[in-house]
PDB file of C-alpha atoms and ligand atoms in Angstrom:
ATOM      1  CA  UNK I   1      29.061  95.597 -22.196  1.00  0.00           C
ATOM      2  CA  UNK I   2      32.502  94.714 -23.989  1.00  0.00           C
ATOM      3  CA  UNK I   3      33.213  97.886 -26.396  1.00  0.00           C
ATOM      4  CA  UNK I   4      33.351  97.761 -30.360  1.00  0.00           C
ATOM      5  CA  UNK I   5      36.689  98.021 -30.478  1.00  0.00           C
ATOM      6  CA  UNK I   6      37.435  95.259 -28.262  1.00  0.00           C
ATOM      7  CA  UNK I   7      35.040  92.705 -30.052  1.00  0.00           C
ATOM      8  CA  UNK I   8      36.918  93.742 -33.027  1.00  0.00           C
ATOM      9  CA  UNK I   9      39.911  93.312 -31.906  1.00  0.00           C
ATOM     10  CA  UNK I  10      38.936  89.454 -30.533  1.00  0.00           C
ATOM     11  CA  UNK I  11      37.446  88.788 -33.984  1.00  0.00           C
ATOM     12  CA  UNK I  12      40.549  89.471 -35.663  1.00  0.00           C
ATOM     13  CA  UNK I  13      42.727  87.722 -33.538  1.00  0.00           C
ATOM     14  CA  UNK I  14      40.760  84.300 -33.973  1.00  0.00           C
ATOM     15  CA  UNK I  15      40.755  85.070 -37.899  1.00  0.00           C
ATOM     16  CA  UNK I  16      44.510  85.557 -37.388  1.00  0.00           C
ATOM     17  CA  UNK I  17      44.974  82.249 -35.001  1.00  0.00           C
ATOM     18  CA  UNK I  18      42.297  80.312 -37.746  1.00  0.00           C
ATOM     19  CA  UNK I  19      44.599  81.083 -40.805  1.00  0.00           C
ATOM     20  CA  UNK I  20      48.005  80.818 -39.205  1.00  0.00           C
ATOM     21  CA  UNK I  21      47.292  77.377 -38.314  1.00  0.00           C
ATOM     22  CA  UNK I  22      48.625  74.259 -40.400  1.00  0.00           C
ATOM     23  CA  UNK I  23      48.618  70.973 -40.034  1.00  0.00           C
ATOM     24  CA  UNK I  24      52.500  70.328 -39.221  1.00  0.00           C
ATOM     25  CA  UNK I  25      53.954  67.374 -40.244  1.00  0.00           C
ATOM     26  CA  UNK I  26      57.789  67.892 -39.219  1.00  0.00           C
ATOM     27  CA  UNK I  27      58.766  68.210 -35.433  1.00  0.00           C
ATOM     28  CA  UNK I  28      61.527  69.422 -33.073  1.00  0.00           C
ATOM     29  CA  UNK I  29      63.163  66.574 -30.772  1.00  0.00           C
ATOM     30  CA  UNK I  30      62.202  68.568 -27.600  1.00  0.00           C
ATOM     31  CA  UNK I  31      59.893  67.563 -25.504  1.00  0.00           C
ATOM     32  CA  UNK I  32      56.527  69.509 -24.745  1.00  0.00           C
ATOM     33  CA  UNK I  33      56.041  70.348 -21.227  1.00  0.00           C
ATOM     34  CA  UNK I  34      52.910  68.308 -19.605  1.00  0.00           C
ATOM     35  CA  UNK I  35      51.269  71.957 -18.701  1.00  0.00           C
ATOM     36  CA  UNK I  36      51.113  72.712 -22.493  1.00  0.00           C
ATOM     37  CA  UNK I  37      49.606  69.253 -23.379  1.00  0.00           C
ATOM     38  CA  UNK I  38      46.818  70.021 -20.627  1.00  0.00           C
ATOM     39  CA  UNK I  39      45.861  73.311 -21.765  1.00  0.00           C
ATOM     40  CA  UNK I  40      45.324  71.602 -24.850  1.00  0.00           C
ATOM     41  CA  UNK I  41      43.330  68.896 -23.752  1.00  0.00           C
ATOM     42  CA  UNK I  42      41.448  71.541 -21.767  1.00  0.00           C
ATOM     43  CA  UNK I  43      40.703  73.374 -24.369  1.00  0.00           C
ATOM     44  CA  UNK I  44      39.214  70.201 -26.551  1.00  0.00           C
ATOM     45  CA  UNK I  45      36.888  70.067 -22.899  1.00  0.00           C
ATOM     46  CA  UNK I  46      35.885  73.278 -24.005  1.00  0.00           C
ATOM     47  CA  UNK I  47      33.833  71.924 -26.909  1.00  0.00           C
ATOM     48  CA  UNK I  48      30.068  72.126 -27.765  1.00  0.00           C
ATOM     49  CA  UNK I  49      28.562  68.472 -27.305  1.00  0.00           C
ATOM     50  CA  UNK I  50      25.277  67.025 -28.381  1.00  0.00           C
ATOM     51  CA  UNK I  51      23.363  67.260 -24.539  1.00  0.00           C
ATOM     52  CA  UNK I  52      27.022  68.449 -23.274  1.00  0.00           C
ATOM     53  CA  UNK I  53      27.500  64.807 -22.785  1.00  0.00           C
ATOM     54  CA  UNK I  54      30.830  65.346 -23.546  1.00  0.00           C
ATOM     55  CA  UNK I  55      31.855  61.885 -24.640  1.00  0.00           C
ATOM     56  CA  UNK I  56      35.231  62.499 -25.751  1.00  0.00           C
ATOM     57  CA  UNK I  57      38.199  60.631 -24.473  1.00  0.00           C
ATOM     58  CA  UNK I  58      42.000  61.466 -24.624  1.00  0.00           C
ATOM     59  CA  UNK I  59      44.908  58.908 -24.820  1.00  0.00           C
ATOM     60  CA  UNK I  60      48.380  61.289 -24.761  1.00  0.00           C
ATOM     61  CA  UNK I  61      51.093  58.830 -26.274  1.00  0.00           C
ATOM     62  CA  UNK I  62      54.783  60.238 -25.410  1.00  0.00           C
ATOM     63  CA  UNK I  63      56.188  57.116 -24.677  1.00  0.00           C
ATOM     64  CA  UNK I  64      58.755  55.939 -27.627  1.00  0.00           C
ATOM     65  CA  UNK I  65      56.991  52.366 -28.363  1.00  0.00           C
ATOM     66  CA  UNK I  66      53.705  53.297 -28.079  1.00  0.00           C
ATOM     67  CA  UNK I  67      53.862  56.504 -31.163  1.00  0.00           C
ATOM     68  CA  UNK I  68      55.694  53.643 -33.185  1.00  0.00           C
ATOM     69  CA  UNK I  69      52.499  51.457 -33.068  1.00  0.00           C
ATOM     70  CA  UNK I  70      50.531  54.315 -33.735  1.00  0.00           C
ATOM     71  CA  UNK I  71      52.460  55.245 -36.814  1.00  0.00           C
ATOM     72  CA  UNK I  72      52.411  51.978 -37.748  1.00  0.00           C
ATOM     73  CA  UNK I  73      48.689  52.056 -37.350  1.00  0.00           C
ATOM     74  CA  UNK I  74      48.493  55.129 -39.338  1.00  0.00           C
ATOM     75  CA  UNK I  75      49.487  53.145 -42.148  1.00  0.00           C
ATOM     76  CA  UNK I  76      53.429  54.014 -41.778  1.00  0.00           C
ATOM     77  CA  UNK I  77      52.882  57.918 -41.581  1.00  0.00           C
ATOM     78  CA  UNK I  78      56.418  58.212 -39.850  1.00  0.00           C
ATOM     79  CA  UNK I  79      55.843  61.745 -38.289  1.00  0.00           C
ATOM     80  CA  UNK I  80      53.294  59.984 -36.186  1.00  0.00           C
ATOM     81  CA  UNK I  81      56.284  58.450 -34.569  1.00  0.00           C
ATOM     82  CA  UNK I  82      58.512  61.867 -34.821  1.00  0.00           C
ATOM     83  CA  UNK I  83      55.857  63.939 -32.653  1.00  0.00           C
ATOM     84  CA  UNK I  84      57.109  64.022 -28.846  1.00  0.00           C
ATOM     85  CA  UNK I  85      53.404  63.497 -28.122  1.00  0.00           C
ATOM     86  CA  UNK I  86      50.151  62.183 -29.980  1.00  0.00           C
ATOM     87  CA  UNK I  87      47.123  62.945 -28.339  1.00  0.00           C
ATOM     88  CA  UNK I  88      44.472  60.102 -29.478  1.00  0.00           C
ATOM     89  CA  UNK I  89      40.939  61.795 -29.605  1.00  0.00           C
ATOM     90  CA  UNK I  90      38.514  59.085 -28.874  1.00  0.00           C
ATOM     91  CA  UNK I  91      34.566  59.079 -28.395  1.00  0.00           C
ATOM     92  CA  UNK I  92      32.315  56.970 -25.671  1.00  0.00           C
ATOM     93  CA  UNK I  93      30.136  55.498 -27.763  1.00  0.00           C
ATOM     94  CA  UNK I  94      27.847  53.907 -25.265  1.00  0.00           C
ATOM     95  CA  UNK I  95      27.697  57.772 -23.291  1.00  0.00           C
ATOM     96  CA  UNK I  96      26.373  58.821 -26.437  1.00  0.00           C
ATOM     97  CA  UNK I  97      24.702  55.872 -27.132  1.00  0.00           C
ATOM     98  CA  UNK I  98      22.725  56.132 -23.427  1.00  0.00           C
ATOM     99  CA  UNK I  99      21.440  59.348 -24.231  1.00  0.00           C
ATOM    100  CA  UNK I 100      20.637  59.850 -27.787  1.00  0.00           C
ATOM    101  CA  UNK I 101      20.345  56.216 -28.921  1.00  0.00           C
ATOM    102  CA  UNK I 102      21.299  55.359 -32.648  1.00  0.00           C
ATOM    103  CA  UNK I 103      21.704  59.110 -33.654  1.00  0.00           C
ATOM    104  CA  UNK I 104      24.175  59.356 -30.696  1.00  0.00           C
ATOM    105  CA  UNK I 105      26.415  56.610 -30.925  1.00  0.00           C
ATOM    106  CA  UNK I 106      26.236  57.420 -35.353  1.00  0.00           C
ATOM    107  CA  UNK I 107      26.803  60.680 -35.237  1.00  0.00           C
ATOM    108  CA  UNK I 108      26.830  63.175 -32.160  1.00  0.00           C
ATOM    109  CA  UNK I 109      29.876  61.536 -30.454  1.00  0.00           C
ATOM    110  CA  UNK I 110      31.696  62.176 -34.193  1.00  0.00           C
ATOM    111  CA  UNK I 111      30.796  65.555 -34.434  1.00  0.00           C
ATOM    112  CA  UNK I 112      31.513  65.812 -30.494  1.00  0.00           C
ATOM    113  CA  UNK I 113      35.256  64.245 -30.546  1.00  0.00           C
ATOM    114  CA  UNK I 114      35.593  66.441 -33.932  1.00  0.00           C
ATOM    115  CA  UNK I 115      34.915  69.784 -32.374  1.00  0.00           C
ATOM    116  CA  UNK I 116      37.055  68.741 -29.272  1.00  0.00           C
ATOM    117  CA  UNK I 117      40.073  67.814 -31.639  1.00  0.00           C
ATOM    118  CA  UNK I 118      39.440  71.045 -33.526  1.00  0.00           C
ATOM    119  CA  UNK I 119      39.492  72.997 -30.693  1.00  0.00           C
ATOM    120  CA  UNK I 120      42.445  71.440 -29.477  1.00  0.00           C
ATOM    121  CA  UNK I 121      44.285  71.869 -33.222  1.00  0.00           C
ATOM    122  CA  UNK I 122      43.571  75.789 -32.395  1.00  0.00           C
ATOM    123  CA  UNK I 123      45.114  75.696 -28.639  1.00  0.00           C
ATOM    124  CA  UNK I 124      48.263  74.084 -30.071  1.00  0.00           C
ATOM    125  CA  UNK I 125      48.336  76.827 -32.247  1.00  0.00           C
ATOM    126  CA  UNK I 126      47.783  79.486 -29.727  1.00  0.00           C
ATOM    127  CA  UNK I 127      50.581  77.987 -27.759  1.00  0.00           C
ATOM    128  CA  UNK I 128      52.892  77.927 -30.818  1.00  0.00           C
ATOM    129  CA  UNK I 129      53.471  74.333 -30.651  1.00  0.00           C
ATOM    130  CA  UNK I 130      52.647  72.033 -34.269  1.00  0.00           C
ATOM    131  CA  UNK I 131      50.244  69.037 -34.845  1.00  0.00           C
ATOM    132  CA  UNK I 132      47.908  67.561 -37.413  1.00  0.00           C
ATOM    133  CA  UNK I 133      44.900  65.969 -37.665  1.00  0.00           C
ATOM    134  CA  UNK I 134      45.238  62.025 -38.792  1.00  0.00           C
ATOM    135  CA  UNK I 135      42.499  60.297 -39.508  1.00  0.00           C
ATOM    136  CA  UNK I 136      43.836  57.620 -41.665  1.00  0.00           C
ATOM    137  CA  UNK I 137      44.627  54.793 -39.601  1.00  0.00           C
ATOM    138  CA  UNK I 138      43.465  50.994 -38.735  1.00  0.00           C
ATOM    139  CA  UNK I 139      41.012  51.411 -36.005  1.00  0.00           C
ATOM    140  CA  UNK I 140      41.865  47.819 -34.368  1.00  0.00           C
ATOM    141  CA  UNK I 141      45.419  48.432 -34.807  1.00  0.00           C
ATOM    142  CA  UNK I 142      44.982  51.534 -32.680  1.00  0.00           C
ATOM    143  CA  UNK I 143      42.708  49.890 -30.250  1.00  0.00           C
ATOM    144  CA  UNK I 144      44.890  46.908 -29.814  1.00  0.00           C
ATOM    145  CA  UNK I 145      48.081  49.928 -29.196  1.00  0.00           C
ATOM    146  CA  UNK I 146      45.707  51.927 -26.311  1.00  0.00           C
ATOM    147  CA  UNK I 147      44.105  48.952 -25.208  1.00  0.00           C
ATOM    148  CA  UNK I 148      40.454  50.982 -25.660  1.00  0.00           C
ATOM    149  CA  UNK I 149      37.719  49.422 -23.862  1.00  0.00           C
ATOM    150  CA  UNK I 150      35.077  48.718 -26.945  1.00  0.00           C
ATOM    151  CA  UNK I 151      32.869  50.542 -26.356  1.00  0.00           C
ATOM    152  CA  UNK I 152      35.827  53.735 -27.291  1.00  0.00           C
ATOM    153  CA  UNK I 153      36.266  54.598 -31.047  1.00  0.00           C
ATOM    154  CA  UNK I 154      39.178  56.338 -31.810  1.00  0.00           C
ATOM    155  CA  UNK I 155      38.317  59.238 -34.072  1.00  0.00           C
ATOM    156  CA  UNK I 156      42.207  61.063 -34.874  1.00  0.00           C
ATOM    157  CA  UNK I 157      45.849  61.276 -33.960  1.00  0.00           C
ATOM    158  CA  UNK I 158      47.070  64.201 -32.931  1.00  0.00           C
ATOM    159  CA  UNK I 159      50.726  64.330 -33.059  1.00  0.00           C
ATOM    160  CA  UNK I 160      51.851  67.383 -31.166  1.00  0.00           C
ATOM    161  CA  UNK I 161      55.053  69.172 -31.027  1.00  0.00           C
ATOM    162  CA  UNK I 162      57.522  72.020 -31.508  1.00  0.00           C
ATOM    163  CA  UNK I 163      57.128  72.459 -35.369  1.00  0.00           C
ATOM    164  CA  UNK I 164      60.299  72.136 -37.660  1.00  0.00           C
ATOM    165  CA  UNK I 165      58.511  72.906 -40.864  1.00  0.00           C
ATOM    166  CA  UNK I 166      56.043  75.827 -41.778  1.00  0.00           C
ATOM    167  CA  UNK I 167      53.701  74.826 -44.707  1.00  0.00           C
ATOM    168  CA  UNK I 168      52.043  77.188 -46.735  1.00  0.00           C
ATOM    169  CA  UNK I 169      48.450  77.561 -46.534  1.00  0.00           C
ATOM    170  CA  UNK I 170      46.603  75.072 -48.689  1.00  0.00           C
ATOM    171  CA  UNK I 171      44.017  77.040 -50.790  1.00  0.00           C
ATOM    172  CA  UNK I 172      40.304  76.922 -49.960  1.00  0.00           C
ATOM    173  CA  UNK I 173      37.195  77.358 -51.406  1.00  0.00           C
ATOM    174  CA  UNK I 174      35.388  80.899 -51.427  1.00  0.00           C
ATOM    175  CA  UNK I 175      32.769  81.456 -48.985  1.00  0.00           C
ATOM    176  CA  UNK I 176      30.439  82.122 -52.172  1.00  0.00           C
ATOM    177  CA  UNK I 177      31.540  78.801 -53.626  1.00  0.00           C
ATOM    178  CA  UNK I 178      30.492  76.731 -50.855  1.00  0.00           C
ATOM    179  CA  UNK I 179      27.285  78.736 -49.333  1.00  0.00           C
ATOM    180  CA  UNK I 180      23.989  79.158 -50.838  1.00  0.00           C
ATOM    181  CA  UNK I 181      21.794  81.939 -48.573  1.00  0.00           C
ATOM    182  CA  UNK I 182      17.987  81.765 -48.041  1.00  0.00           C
ATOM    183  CA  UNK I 183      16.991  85.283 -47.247  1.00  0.00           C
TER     184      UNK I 183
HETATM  185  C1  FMN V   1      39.303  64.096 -40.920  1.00  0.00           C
HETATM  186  C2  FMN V   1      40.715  64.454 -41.309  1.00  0.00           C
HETATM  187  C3  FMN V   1      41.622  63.444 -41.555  1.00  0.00           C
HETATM  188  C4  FMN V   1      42.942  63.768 -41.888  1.00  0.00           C
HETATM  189  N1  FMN V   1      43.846  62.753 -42.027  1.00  0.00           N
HETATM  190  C5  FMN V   1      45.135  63.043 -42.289  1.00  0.00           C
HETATM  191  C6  FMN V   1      46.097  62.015 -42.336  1.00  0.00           C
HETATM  192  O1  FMN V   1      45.807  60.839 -42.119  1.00  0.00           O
HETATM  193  N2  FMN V   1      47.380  62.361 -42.615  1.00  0.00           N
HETATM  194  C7  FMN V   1      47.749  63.653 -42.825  1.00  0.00           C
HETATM  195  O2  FMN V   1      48.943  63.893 -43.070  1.00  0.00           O
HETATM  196  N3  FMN V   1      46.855  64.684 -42.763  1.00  0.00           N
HETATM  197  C8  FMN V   1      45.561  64.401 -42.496  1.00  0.00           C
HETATM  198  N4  FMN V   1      44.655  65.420 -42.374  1.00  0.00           N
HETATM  199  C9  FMN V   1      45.089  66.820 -42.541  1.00  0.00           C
HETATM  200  C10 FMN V   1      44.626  67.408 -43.871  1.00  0.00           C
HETATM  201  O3  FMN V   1      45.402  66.867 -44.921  1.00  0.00           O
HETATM  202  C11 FMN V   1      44.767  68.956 -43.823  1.00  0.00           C
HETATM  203  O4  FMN V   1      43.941  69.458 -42.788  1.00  0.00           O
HETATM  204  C12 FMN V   1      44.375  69.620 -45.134  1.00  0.00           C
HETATM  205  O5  FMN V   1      45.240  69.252 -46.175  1.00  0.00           O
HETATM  206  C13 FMN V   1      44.369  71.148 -45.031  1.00  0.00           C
HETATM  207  O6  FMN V   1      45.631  71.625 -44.576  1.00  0.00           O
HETATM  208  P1  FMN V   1      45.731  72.524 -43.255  1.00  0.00           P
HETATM  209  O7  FMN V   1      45.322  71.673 -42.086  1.00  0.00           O
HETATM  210  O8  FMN V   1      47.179  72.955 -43.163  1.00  0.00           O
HETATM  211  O9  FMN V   1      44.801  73.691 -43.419  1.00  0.00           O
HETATM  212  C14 FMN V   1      43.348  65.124 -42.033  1.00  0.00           C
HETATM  213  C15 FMN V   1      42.419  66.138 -41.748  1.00  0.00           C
HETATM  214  C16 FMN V   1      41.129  65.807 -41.372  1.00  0.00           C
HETATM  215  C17 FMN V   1      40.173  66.923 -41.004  1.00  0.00           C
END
């Protein structure tokens, strides 16, 4: 059995890793080495998924032409572009679909590719690297730039690098504020 201490000590590192990450909007020119970029992706693999159907899909974007059209798709957000890499976090609808019908290709394989791109937000962190969730983009503009089969929905951009800027921590709600208990 893992001791107190220990448990404490892995509780307060995730608090630590939860806070200190911010959605970075400024990168580095440097590359990221293709290791780092997989031990992000692995850890979006890592996710919970409705059945473990696990119908996320990745798209990682480094080459120069390819982040334009995303940017461009992301209705001119130019540090889509900037980012050495954007991971696209996509879901298989019809996977989803297959196994949990209208509930799966509505809802679990959002919730799936969501938990997959948080997880991979955190793993950037971890690694000391930047990125952000986008979310605001033209969905057929993004399709037509991956060439996704249509059955694919992309869900977020994840542009990914060495950060250059280091935002302050937007405020959030209190727990108290945004919980009601039934004991
Ligand atoms: C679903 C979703 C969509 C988002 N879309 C965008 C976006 O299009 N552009 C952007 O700059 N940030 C986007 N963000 C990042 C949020 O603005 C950011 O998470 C929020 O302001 C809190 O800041 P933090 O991530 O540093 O805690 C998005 C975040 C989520 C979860």
């Amino acid at each position: 059995m893992e001791s107190k201490g220990k448990i404490q000590d892995r509780a307060e590192g995730l608090e630590a890793l939860l806070q200190a990450r911010r959605s970075v909007r400024a990168f580095e020119a440097a590359e990221v080495p293709r290791e780092h970029l997989v031990r992000v992706l692995q850890a979006g693999t890592e996710a919970p998924s409705a059945g473990n159907v696990q119908p996320w899909r990745f798209v990682v974007v480094r080459r120069a032409t390819a982040r334009r059209l995303l940017a461009q798709a992301a209705w001119d957000q130019e540090f889509v572009a900037q980012a050495p890499a954007v991971i696209t976090v996509c879901a298989d609808l019809a996977r989803s679909g297959q196994a949990y019908g209208q509930r799966g290709r509505e809802l679990y394989c959002l919730q799936d590719g969501a938990a997959a791109a948080l997880s991979m937000l955190l793993m950037a962190e971890a690694l000391g690297l930047g990125a952000c969730w986008v979310g605001a983009f033209d969905e057929s503009q993004v399709r037509a730039a991956l060439q996704l089969d249509e059955q694919v929905r992309p869900l977020a951009l994840l542009p990914v690098g060495w950060p250059a800027e280091r935002p302050a921590r937007p405020p959030r709600h209190p727990v108290e504020a945004v919980t009601a208990w039934l004991d």
